[in-house]
């Protein structure tokens, strides 16, 4: 069950406000032992923000406040995060700048207080080209619902630690001088402590001595990760019904202090994180209410860890084809064929991808 309510004031020179509250209730049939004590709970995310324009409506001083809490049944540790984020915002004809900070109070395994930057900059070089940069940091919560979105196979009765990024920087340039083409060149760096890596669970011993048994799920191992990357994208719509884009990203990882079953890993890799990514997207509007889509995703240089060994995983080669037909403004049909090349690879080690598969559905708006 998910319910969300948002509220925003009309634009004013005196004071503006906005906010929302998002409530989620969930239950599962996941348990480690019988009789079943099913994992269930509630998650609440709420925010309220105020800003005061000065000089003109383009410049503002403001503060946002938010709270996120996950409350579970049983012995699972609850999660609690408060964020107070003051900022100044300046905007001109060819630039904008948000200068702020996030003051974070977190209560999970233990109480933590952190202050990280929250900066967003953009400068227009010409009418069609610009430079941009963001400088941020903060917690990745890794609540139960967030982990279920990452992988439904994780060891759910062992909560995944939240991670903390000391700094997260991305910058680049967008170039649009050539009609019908857009070029992006970007790069970034992030350093994170308690980064989690999901690997296939090893042998668990249950009750006293013995060989134990393997459990069919993914468990987290933790370490410090420095992640830098460079990349680029080209997008074209020279012929307006056809939109094409090509995005390449090269990742560089430096993992350290990685531990598995309380034992340090001597030669760690950034497990299940791709070294090279290629993403090709295309869409063709046949007629005004029929659109065809094509997507190809490649991920290479992937590693995992199992039985105290590093294992090189197969590349991901995923080609998808789909279509959307809008019968009216309120009703549309869609169909998608995935893994057309019928490639065999593990999404997670021990969890292979499906072969060729087709799905479809409809969307109704009211």
Short mmCIF file of C-alpha atoms in Angstrom, two decimals:
data_model
loop_
_atom_site.label_atom_id
_atom_site.label_comp_id
_atom_site.label_asym_id
_atom_site.label_seq_id
_atom_site.Cartn_x
_atom_site.Cartn_y
_atom_site.Cartn_z
CA UNK A 1 0.00 0.00 0.00
CA UNK A 2 1.43 3.37 -1.06
CA UNK A 3 -0.21 6.76 -0.44
CA UNK A 4 1.33 10.16 -1.14
CA UNK A 5 0.07 13.71 -0.66
CA UNK A 6 1.85 16.84 -1.93
CA UNK A 7 1.20 20.53 -1.31
CA UNK A 8 2.76 23.61 -2.91
CA UNK A 9 2.02 27.31 -2.55
CA UNK A 10 1.41 29.70 -5.41
CA UNK A 11 4.52 31.66 -6.36
CA UNK A 12 5.02 34.65 -4.06
CA UNK A 13 7.57 37.41 -3.47
CA UNK A 14 7.07 37.05 0.30
CA UNK A 15 7.37 33.34 1.13
CA UNK A 16 6.96 30.07 -0.74
CA UNK A 17 6.37 26.65 0.77
CA UNK A 18 6.03 23.08 -0.43
CA UNK A 19 5.94 19.63 1.10
CA UNK A 20 4.83 16.04 0.84
CA UNK A 21 4.26 12.93 2.91
CA UNK A 22 4.72 9.47 1.40
CA UNK A 23 3.51 6.41 3.33
CA UNK A 24 4.23 2.78 2.38
CA UNK A 25 3.05 -0.35 4.16
CA UNK A 26 4.42 -3.75 3.12
CA UNK A 27 4.40 -7.39 4.12
CA UNK A 28 6.19 -10.45 2.71
CA UNK A 29 6.38 -14.21 3.16
CA UNK A 30 10.12 -14.10 3.72
CA UNK A 31 11.54 -15.73 6.84
CA UNK A 32 14.63 -17.61 7.98
CA UNK A 33 12.88 -20.11 10.21
CA UNK A 34 9.54 -21.69 11.04
CA UNK A 35 7.01 -20.80 12.32
CA UNK A 36 7.09 -17.94 9.82
CA UNK A 37 7.63 -14.48 11.22
CA UNK A 38 7.09 -12.66 7.96
CA UNK A 39 9.09 -9.50 7.28
CA UNK A 40 6.71 -6.55 7.25
CA UNK A 41 6.63 -2.93 8.30
CA UNK A 42 5.98 0.70 7.40
CA UNK A 43 8.08 3.38 5.72
CA UNK A 44 7.36 7.12 5.94
CA UNK A 45 9.12 9.82 3.95
CA UNK A 46 8.10 13.44 4.55
CA UNK A 47 9.51 16.81 3.46
CA UNK A 48 8.72 20.46 4.02
CA UNK A 49 10.55 23.40 2.43
CA UNK A 50 10.44 27.19 2.59
CA UNK A 51 12.16 29.84 0.46
CA UNK A 52 12.26 33.62 0.54
CA UNK A 53 12.93 35.48 -2.76
CA UNK A 54 15.19 38.53 -2.64
CA UNK A 55 16.18 41.20 -5.19
CA UNK A 56 14.02 39.37 -7.72
CA UNK A 57 12.18 36.09 -7.86
CA UNK A 58 15.23 34.40 -9.37
CA UNK A 59 17.29 34.65 -6.17
CA UNK A 60 16.19 32.77 -3.06
CA UNK A 61 17.24 31.84 0.43
CA UNK A 62 15.63 28.67 1.64
CA UNK A 63 15.70 25.58 3.77
CA UNK A 64 14.34 22.07 3.20
CA UNK A 65 13.72 19.58 5.96
CA UNK A 66 12.99 15.89 5.50
CA UNK A 67 12.56 12.73 7.52
CA UNK A 68 12.72 9.09 6.44
CA UNK A 69 11.89 6.26 8.80
CA UNK A 70 11.46 2.51 8.27
CA UNK A 71 9.84 0.53 11.08
CA UNK A 72 10.04 -3.27 10.90
CA UNK A 73 8.49 -6.08 12.87
CA UNK A 74 10.60 -8.50 14.92
CA UNK A 75 14.27 -7.98 15.73
CA UNK A 76 15.23 -6.05 12.57
CA UNK A 77 16.81 -2.66 13.33
CA UNK A 78 14.59 0.29 12.47
CA UNK A 79 15.98 3.12 10.33
CA UNK A 80 15.70 6.86 10.95
CA UNK A 81 17.18 9.81 8.99
CA UNK A 82 16.59 13.56 9.42
CA UNK A 83 17.98 16.11 6.96
CA UNK A 84 18.08 19.89 7.34
CA UNK A 85 19.26 21.55 4.12
CA UNK A 86 19.74 25.35 4.05
CA UNK A 87 20.71 26.93 0.73
CA UNK A 88 21.08 30.06 -1.37
CA UNK A 89 19.93 30.04 -4.99
CA UNK A 90 21.03 32.53 -7.65
CA UNK A 91 19.86 32.63 -11.26
CA UNK A 92 20.74 34.85 -14.19
CA UNK A 93 20.15 34.83 -17.92
CA UNK A 94 22.83 32.20 -18.58
CA UNK A 95 23.57 30.63 -15.18
CA UNK A 96 22.15 29.24 -11.98
CA UNK A 97 23.87 28.31 -8.74
CA UNK A 98 22.55 26.48 -5.70
CA UNK A 99 24.93 26.73 -2.75
CA UNK A 100 23.89 24.65 0.23
CA UNK A 101 24.65 21.91 2.69
CA UNK A 102 22.86 18.87 4.12
CA UNK A 103 22.95 18.44 7.90
CA UNK A 104 22.19 14.75 8.46
CA UNK A 105 21.16 12.96 11.63
CA UNK A 106 20.89 9.20 11.26
CA UNK A 107 19.96 6.50 13.73
CA UNK A 108 20.43 2.90 12.55
CA UNK A 109 23.01 0.63 14.20
CA UNK A 110 24.30 3.72 15.99
CA UNK A 111 23.70 7.46 15.89
CA UNK A 112 25.63 9.44 13.27
CA UNK A 113 25.71 13.16 12.50
CA UNK A 114 27.19 14.29 9.17
CA UNK A 115 27.44 17.53 7.19
CA UNK A 116 27.91 17.30 3.41
CA UNK A 117 27.82 19.83 0.54
CA UNK A 118 24.79 20.26 -1.70
CA UNK A 119 25.91 22.36 -4.66
CA UNK A 120 24.45 22.57 -8.17
CA UNK A 121 26.05 24.84 -10.78
CA UNK A 122 25.29 25.56 -14.43
CA UNK A 123 26.85 28.16 -16.74
CA UNK A 124 25.69 28.78 -20.29
CA UNK A 125 28.55 29.32 -22.73
CA UNK A 126 26.24 29.94 -25.69
CA UNK A 127 22.52 29.62 -26.32
CA UNK A 128 22.95 25.88 -26.91
CA UNK A 129 25.98 24.83 -24.86
CA UNK A 130 26.72 24.87 -21.15
CA UNK A 131 29.00 23.69 -18.35
CA UNK A 132 27.58 22.04 -15.23
CA UNK A 133 28.75 20.55 -11.95
CA UNK A 134 27.20 19.02 -8.84
CA UNK A 135 28.95 18.46 -5.52
CA UNK A 136 27.05 16.35 -3.03
CA UNK A 137 27.34 13.58 -0.45
CA UNK A 138 25.24 11.75 2.10
CA UNK A 139 23.72 8.43 3.09
CA UNK A 140 22.35 5.70 0.87
CA UNK A 141 19.69 4.31 3.17
CA UNK A 142 19.46 0.69 1.94
CA UNK A 143 16.12 0.15 3.64
CA UNK A 144 14.27 -3.11 3.05
CA UNK A 145 12.12 -1.61 0.27
CA UNK A 146 15.15 -0.01 -1.41
CA UNK A 147 17.02 -3.31 -1.33
CA UNK A 148 14.02 -5.14 -2.79
CA UNK A 149 14.21 -2.74 -5.73
CA UNK A 150 17.94 -3.50 -6.12
CA UNK A 151 17.49 -7.30 -5.94
CA UNK A 152 14.64 -9.42 -4.65
CA UNK A 153 17.13 -12.19 -3.85
CA UNK A 154 19.09 -10.47 -1.06
CA UNK A 155 19.33 -12.01 2.42
CA UNK A 156 16.30 -10.14 3.68
CA UNK A 157 16.38 -11.08 7.35
CA UNK A 158 19.85 -9.52 7.70
CA UNK A 159 19.42 -5.72 7.24
CA UNK A 160 21.89 -4.14 4.82
CA UNK A 161 23.99 -1.37 6.35
CA UNK A 162 23.51 2.16 5.10
CA UNK A 163 26.49 3.56 3.21
CA UNK A 164 27.90 7.07 3.40
CA UNK A 165 29.51 9.07 0.61
CA UNK A 166 31.93 11.69 1.86
CA UNK A 167 31.82 13.42 -1.50
CA UNK A 168 30.06 12.83 -4.81
CA UNK A 169 31.18 15.06 -7.69
CA UNK A 170 29.99 15.12 -11.29
CA UNK A 171 30.75 17.68 -13.95
CA UNK A 172 30.67 18.05 -17.68
CA UNK A 173 29.62 19.98 -20.72
CA UNK A 174 26.55 19.84 -22.97
CA UNK A 175 27.08 20.95 -26.55
CA UNK A 176 24.18 21.64 -28.92
CA UNK A 177 25.62 23.95 -31.59
CA UNK A 178 25.10 21.48 -34.44
CA UNK A 179 21.40 21.42 -35.44
CA UNK A 180 19.78 18.08 -34.70
CA UNK A 181 22.66 16.87 -32.50
CA UNK A 182 23.55 17.10 -28.82
CA UNK A 183 26.84 16.02 -27.24
CA UNK A 184 27.49 15.40 -23.55
CA UNK A 185 30.92 14.84 -22.03
CA UNK A 186 30.97 14.05 -18.32
CA UNK A 187 33.06 12.67 -15.49
CA UNK A 188 32.86 12.21 -11.75
CA UNK A 189 34.26 10.86 -8.53
CA UNK A 190 32.66 9.40 -5.40
CA UNK A 191 34.14 7.93 -2.24
CA UNK A 192 31.89 5.75 -0.08
CA UNK A 193 32.34 3.92 3.18
CA UNK A 194 30.30 0.78 3.99
CA UNK A 195 29.54 0.29 0.31
CA UNK A 196 27.72 -3.03 -0.09
CA UNK A 197 28.32 -5.64 -2.77
CA UNK A 198 25.79 -8.45 -3.18
CA UNK A 199 27.39 -11.87 -3.77
CA UNK A 200 26.04 -15.41 -3.76
CA UNK A 201 25.83 -16.69 -0.20
CA UNK A 202 28.41 -19.30 0.82
CA UNK A 203 28.02 -22.28 3.12
CA UNK A 204 26.25 -21.46 6.38
CA UNK A 205 26.65 -23.76 9.37
CA UNK A 206 23.42 -24.21 11.33
CA UNK A 207 23.82 -25.56 14.87
CA UNK A 208 27.25 -26.77 16.02
CA UNK A 209 29.97 -28.33 13.89
CA UNK A 210 29.43 -29.62 10.40
CA UNK A 211 29.70 -28.70 6.76
CA UNK A 212 26.48 -26.73 6.79
CA UNK A 213 24.50 -25.95 3.65
CA UNK A 214 24.39 -23.39 0.87
CA UNK A 215 21.55 -20.87 0.93
CA UNK A 216 20.10 -19.68 -2.34
CA UNK A 217 20.26 -15.96 -1.80
CA UNK A 218 22.56 -12.95 -2.04
CA UNK A 219 24.39 -11.56 0.96
CA UNK A 220 26.16 -8.21 1.32
CA UNK A 221 29.88 -7.81 1.85
CA UNK A 222 31.19 -4.37 2.74
CA UNK A 223 34.16 -2.18 1.96
CA UNK A 224 35.33 1.32 1.15
CA UNK A 225 34.97 2.22 -2.53
CA UNK A 226 36.50 5.04 -4.55
CA UNK A 227 34.66 5.28 -7.87
CA UNK A 228 35.67 7.58 -10.72
CA UNK A 229 34.27 7.61 -14.24
CA UNK A 230 34.34 9.37 -17.60
CA UNK A 231 31.87 9.16 -20.43
CA UNK A 232 30.03 10.76 -23.27
CA UNK A 233 26.72 10.76 -25.11
CA UNK A 234 25.58 11.74 -28.58
CA UNK A 235 21.92 12.27 -29.36
CA UNK A 236 20.31 13.09 -32.70
CA UNK A 237 16.86 13.81 -34.09
CA UNK A 238 17.83 15.17 -37.49
CA UNK A 239 14.73 13.44 -38.83
CA UNK A 240 12.16 14.38 -36.20
CA UNK A 241 10.20 11.06 -36.07
CA UNK A 242 13.47 9.23 -35.26
CA UNK A 243 15.39 9.85 -32.02
CA UNK A 244 18.73 8.06 -31.46
CA UNK A 245 21.25 8.21 -28.63
CA UNK A 246 24.54 6.49 -27.81
CA UNK A 247 26.01 6.66 -24.30
CA UNK A 248 29.39 5.26 -23.21
CA UNK A 249 30.73 5.21 -19.66
CA UNK A 250 34.06 3.87 -18.37
CA UNK A 251 34.23 3.20 -14.64
CA UNK A 252 37.35 2.98 -12.48
CA UNK A 253 37.10 1.39 -9.03
CA UNK A 254 39.44 1.25 -6.07
CA UNK A 255 37.91 -1.01 -3.38
CA UNK A 256 39.59 -1.39 0.00
CA UNK A 257 39.01 -2.79 3.50
CA UNK A 258 36.59 -5.38 2.11
CA UNK A 259 35.44 -8.11 4.50
CA UNK A 260 33.58 -11.40 3.93
CA UNK A 261 32.49 -13.55 6.89
CA UNK A 262 34.75 -11.41 9.15
CA UNK A 263 37.74 -12.23 6.90
CA UNK A 264 39.54 -9.60 4.86
CA UNK A 265 39.68 -10.04 1.06
CA UNK A 266 43.27 -9.67 -0.11
CA UNK A 267 42.58 -8.73 -3.75
CA UNK A 268 39.09 -7.16 -3.82
CA UNK A 269 37.14 -6.07 -6.87
CA UNK A 270 34.05 -3.88 -7.17
CA UNK A 271 31.77 -6.89 -7.28
CA UNK A 272 28.90 -6.83 -9.78
CA UNK A 273 29.71 -3.27 -10.84
CA UNK A 274 30.48 -2.90 -14.58
CA UNK A 275 33.78 -1.51 -15.81
CA UNK A 276 32.40 -0.50 -19.21
CA UNK A 277 28.82 0.42 -20.09
CA UNK A 278 27.27 1.08 -23.52
CA UNK A 279 23.65 2.16 -23.85
CA UNK A 280 21.98 2.66 -27.26
CA UNK A 281 18.41 3.92 -27.45
CA UNK A 282 16.15 4.60 -30.40
CA UNK A 283 12.53 5.56 -30.86
CA UNK A 284 10.53 5.95 -34.07
CA UNK A 285 7.11 7.56 -34.21
CA UNK A 286 5.40 5.75 -37.10
CA UNK A 287 2.19 7.75 -36.83
CA UNK A 288 1.07 10.27 -34.24
CA UNK A 289 -0.12 7.60 -31.78
CA UNK A 290 2.28 4.69 -32.49
CA UNK A 291 5.88 4.65 -31.26
CA UNK A 292 8.45 1.87 -31.64
CA UNK A 293 11.48 1.63 -29.32
CA UNK A 294 14.81 -0.21 -29.51
CA UNK A 295 17.36 -0.46 -26.68
CA UNK A 296 20.72 -2.21 -26.41
CA UNK A 297 22.69 -2.34 -23.14
CA UNK A 298 26.20 -3.73 -22.72
CA UNK A 299 28.00 -4.13 -19.38
CA UNK A 300 31.49 -5.64 -19.28
CA UNK A 301 34.36 -6.27 -16.88
CA UNK A 302 32.13 -7.57 -14.06
CA UNK A 303 33.39 -9.57 -11.08
CA UNK A 304 31.92 -11.53 -8.20
CA UNK A 305 33.25 -13.34 -5.12
CA UNK A 306 32.40 -16.92 -4.21
CA UNK A 307 34.15 -19.63 -2.17
CA UNK A 308 36.96 -17.16 -1.35
CA UNK A 309 37.72 -16.53 -5.02
CA UNK A 310 37.28 -13.70 -7.49
CA UNK A 311 35.25 -14.85 -10.50
CA UNK A 312 35.01 -12.99 -13.82
CA UNK A 313 31.35 -12.81 -14.91
CA UNK A 314 30.01 -12.91 -18.47
CA UNK A 315 29.19 -9.64 -20.20
CA UNK A 316 25.62 -8.40 -20.31
CA UNK A 317 24.28 -8.10 -23.87
CA UNK A 318 20.64 -7.10 -23.70
CA UNK A 319 18.70 -6.10 -26.82
CA UNK A 320 15.05 -5.08 -26.36
CA UNK A 321 12.33 -4.06 -28.78
CA UNK A 322 8.99 -2.52 -27.89
CA UNK A 323 6.03 -0.53 -29.02
CA UNK A 324 3.41 1.81 -27.52
CA UNK A 325 0.04 2.47 -29.16
CA UNK A 326 -2.04 5.33 -27.74
CA UNK A 327 -5.71 4.65 -28.43
CA UNK A 328 -6.71 7.88 -26.68
CA UNK A 329 -5.28 10.40 -24.23
CA UNK A 330 -6.46 8.12 -21.43
CA UNK A 331 -5.74 4.63 -22.73
CA UNK A 332 -2.68 3.00 -24.34
CA UNK A 333 -1.33 -0.48 -25.07
CA UNK A 334 2.31 -1.57 -24.86
CA UNK A 335 4.38 -4.64 -25.72
CA UNK A 336 8.07 -5.42 -25.18
CA UNK A 337 10.35 -8.24 -26.34
CA UNK A 338 13.45 -8.60 -24.14
CA UNK A 339 16.81 -10.34 -24.67
CA UNK A 340 16.10 -10.78 -28.38
CA UNK A 341 19.62 -12.16 -28.89
CA UNK A 342 18.88 -14.88 -26.28
CA UNK A 343 22.18 -14.21 -24.53
CA UNK A 344 23.14 -16.24 -21.46
CA UNK A 345 24.62 -14.30 -18.57
CA UNK A 346 24.09 -13.88 -14.83
CA UNK A 347 22.48 -10.66 -13.66
CA UNK A 348 23.75 -11.62 -10.21
CA UNK A 349 26.14 -14.55 -9.86
CA UNK A 350 23.97 -17.66 -9.59
CA UNK A 351 20.90 -15.85 -10.94
CA UNK A 352 20.80 -16.10 -14.76
CA UNK A 353 18.86 -13.80 -17.05
CA UNK A 354 15.77 -14.99 -18.85
CA UNK A 355 16.00 -16.00 -22.50
CA UNK A 356 13.81 -14.35 -25.09
CA UNK A 357 10.67 -13.15 -23.35
CA UNK A 358 7.71 -11.00 -24.26
CA UNK A 359 5.51 -8.92 -21.99
CA UNK A 360 2.70 -6.48 -22.54
CA UNK A 361 0.12 -4.39 -20.79
CA UNK A 362 -2.00 -1.28 -20.85
CA UNK A 363 -2.04 2.13 -19.20
CA UNK A 364 -5.20 3.91 -18.11
CA UNK A 365 -5.08 7.57 -17.00
CA UNK A 366 -7.93 9.31 -15.26
#
